[in-house]
Tab-separated table of N, CA and C in Angstrom:
chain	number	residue	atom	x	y	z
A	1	UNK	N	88.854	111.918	97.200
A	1	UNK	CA	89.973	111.582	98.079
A	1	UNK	C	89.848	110.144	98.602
A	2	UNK	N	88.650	109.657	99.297
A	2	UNK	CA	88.670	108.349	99.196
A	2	UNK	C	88.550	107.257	98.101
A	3	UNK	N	88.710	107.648	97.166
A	3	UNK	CA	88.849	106.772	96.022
A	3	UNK	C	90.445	106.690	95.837
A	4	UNK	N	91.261	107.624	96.061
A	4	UNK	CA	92.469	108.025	95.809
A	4	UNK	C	92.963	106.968	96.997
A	5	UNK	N	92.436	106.834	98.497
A	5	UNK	CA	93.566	106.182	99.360
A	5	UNK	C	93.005	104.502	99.059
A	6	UNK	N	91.373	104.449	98.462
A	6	UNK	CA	91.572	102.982	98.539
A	6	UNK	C	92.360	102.260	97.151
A	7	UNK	N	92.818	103.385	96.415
A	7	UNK	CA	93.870	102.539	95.036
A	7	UNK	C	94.933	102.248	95.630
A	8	UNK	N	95.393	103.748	96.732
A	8	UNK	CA	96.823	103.630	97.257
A	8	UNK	C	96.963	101.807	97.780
A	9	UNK	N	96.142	101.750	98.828
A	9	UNK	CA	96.515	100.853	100.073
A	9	UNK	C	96.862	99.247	99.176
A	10	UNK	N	96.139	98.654	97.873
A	10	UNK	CA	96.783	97.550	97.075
A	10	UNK	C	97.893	97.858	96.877
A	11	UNK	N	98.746	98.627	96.540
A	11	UNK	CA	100.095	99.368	96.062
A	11	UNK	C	100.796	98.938	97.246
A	12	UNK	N	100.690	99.624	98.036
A	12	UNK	CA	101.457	100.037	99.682
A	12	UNK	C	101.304	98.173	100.073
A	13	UNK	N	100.658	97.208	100.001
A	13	UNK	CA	100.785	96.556	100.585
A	13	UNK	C	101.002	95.610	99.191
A	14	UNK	N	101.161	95.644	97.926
A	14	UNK	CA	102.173	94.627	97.089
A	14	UNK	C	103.765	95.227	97.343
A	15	UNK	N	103.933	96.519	97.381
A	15	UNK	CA	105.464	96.960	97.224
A	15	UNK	C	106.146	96.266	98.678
A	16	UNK	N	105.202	96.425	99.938
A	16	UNK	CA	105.970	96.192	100.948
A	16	UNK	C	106.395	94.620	100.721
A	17	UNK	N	105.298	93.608	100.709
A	17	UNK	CA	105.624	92.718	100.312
A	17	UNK	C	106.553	92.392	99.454
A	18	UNK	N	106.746	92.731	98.212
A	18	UNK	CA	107.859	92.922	96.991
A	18	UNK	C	109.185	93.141	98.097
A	19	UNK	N	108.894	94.181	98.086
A	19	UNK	CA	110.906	94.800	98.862
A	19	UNK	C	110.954	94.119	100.249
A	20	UNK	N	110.210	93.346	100.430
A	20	UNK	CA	110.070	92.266	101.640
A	20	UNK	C	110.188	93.070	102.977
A	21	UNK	N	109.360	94.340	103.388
A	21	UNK	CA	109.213	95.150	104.205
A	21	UNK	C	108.227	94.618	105.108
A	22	UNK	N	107.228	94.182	104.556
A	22	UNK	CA	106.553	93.691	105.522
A	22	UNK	C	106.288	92.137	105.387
A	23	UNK	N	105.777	91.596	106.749
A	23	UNK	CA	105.891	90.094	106.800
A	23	UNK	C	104.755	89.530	106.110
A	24	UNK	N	104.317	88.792	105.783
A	24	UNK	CA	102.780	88.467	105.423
A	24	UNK	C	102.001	88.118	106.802
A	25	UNK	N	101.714	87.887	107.681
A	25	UNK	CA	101.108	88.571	108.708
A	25	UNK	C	100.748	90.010	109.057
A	26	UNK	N	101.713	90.716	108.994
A	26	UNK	CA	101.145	92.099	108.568
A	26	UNK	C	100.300	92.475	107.463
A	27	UNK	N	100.411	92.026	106.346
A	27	UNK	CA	99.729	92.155	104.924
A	27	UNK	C	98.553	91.622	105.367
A	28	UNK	N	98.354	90.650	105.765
A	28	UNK	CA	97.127	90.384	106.230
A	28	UNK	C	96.284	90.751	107.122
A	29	UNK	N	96.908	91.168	108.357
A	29	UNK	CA	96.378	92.079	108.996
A	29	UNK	C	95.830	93.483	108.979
A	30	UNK	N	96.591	93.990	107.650
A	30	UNK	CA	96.366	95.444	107.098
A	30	UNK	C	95.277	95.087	106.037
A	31	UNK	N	95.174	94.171	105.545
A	31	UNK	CA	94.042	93.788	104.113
A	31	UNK	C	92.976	93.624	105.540
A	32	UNK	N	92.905	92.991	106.645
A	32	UNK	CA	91.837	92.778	107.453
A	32	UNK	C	91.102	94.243	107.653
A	33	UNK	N	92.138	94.874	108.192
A	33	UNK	CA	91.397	96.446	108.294
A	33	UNK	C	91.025	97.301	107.814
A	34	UNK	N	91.501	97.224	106.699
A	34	UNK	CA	90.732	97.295	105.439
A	34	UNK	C	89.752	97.228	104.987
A	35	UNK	N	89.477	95.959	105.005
A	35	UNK	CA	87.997	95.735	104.515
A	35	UNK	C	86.998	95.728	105.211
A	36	UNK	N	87.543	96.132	106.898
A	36	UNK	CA	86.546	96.241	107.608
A	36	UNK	C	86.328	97.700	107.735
A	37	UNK	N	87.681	98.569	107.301
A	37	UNK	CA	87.259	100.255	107.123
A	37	UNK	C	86.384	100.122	106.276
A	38	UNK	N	86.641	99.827	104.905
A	38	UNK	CA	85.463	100.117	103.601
A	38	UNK	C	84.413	99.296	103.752
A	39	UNK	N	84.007	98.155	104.557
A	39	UNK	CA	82.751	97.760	104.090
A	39	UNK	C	82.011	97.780	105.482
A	40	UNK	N	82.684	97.418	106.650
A	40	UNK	CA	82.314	97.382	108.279
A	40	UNK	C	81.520	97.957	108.048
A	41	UNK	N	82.763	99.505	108.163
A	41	UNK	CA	82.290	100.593	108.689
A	41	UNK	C	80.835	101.411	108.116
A	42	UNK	N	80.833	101.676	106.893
A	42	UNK	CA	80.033	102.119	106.369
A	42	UNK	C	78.505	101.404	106.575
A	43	UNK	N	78.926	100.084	106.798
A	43	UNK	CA	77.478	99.336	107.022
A	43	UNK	C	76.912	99.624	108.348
A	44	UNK	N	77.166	99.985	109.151
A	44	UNK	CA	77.202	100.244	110.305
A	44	UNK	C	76.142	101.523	110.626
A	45	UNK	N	76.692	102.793	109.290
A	45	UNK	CA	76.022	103.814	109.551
A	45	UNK	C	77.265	104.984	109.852
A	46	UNK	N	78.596	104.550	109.666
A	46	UNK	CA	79.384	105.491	110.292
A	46	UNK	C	80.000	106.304	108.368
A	47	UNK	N	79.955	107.758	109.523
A	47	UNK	CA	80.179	108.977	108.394
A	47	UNK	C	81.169	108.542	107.461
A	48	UNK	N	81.374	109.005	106.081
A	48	UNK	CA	82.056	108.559	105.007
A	48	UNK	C	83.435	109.593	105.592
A	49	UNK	N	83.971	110.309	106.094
A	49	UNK	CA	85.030	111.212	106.407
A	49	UNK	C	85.590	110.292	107.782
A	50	UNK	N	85.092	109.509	108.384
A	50	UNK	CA	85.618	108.390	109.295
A	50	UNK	C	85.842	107.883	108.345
A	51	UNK	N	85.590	106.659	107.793
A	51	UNK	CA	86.434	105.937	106.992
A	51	UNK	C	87.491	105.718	105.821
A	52	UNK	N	87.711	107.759	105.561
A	52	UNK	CA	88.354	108.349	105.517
A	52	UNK	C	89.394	108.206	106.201
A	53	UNK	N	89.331	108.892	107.294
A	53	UNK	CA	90.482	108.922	108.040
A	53	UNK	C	91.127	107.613	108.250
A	54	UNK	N	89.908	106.957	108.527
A	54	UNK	CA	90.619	105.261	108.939
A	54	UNK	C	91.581	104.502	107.637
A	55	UNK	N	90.952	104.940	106.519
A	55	UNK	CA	92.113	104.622	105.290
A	55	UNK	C	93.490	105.424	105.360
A	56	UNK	N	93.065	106.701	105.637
A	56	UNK	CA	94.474	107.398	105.795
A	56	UNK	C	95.553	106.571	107.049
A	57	UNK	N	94.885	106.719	107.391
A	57	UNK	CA	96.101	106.236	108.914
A	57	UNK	C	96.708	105.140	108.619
A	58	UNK	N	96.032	103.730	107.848
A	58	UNK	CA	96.503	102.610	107.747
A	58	UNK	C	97.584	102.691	106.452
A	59	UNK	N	97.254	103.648	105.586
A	59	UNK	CA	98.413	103.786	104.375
A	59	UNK	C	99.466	104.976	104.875
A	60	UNK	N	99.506	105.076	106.122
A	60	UNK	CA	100.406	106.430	106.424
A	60	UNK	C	101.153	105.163	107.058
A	61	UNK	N	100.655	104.269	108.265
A	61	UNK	CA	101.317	103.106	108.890
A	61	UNK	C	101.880	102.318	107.583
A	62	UNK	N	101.319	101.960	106.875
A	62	UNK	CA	102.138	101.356	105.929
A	62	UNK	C	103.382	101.994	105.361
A	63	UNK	N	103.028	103.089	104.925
A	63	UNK	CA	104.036	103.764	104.276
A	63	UNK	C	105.438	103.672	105.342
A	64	UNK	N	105.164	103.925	106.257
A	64	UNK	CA	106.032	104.298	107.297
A	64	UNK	C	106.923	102.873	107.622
A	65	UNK	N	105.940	101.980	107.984
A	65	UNK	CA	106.905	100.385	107.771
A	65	UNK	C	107.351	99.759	106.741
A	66	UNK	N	106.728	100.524	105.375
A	66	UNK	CA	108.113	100.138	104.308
A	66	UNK	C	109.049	101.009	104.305
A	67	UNK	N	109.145	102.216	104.951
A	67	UNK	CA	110.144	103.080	104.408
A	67	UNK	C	111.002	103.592	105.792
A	68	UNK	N	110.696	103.050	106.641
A	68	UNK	CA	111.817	103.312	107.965
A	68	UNK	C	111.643	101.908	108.026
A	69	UNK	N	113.104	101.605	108.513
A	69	UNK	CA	113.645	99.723	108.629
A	69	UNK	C	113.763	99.653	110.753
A	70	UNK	N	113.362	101.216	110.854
A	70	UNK	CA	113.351	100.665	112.591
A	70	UNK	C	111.713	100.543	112.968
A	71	UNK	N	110.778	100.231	112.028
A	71	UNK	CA	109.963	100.374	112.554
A	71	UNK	C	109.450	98.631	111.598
A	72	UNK	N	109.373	97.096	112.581
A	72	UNK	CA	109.401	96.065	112.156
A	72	UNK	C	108.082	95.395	113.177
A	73	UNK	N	107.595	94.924	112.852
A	73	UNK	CA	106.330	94.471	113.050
A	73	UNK	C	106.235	92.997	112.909
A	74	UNK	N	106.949	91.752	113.067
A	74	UNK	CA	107.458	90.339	112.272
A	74	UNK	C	106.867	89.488	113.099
């Protein structure tokens, strides 16, 4: 399953970009948390099902600001 959300989150954040959903400040800000879910975190010592979740949430937020137009972040 975490192999599955870290393919998603490149996807979720070229399409938003593409259909111009999100700003590139956001893209960047979401690639920031990112890489601090998958590499921070784990270095740290924190459980692999946290950084889990922490991938889920950020591709559920994504999903959600490409696909509802009331939810803008610019």
């Amino acid at each position: 399953m975490r192999y599955f959300s870290v393919y998603v989150f490149p996807v979720l954040v070229a399409a938003g970009l593409w259909l111009r959903e999100l700003s590139l400040k956001v893209a960047l800000a979401s690639i920031t948390l990112w890489v601090i879910a998958n590499f921070g975190l784990p270095s740290i010592g924190v459980p692999g099902y946290v950084v889990l979740l922490v991938n889920v949430v950020i591709n559920i937020t994504l999903i959600l600001m490409i696909f509802r137009s009331d939810i803008k972040l610019r």
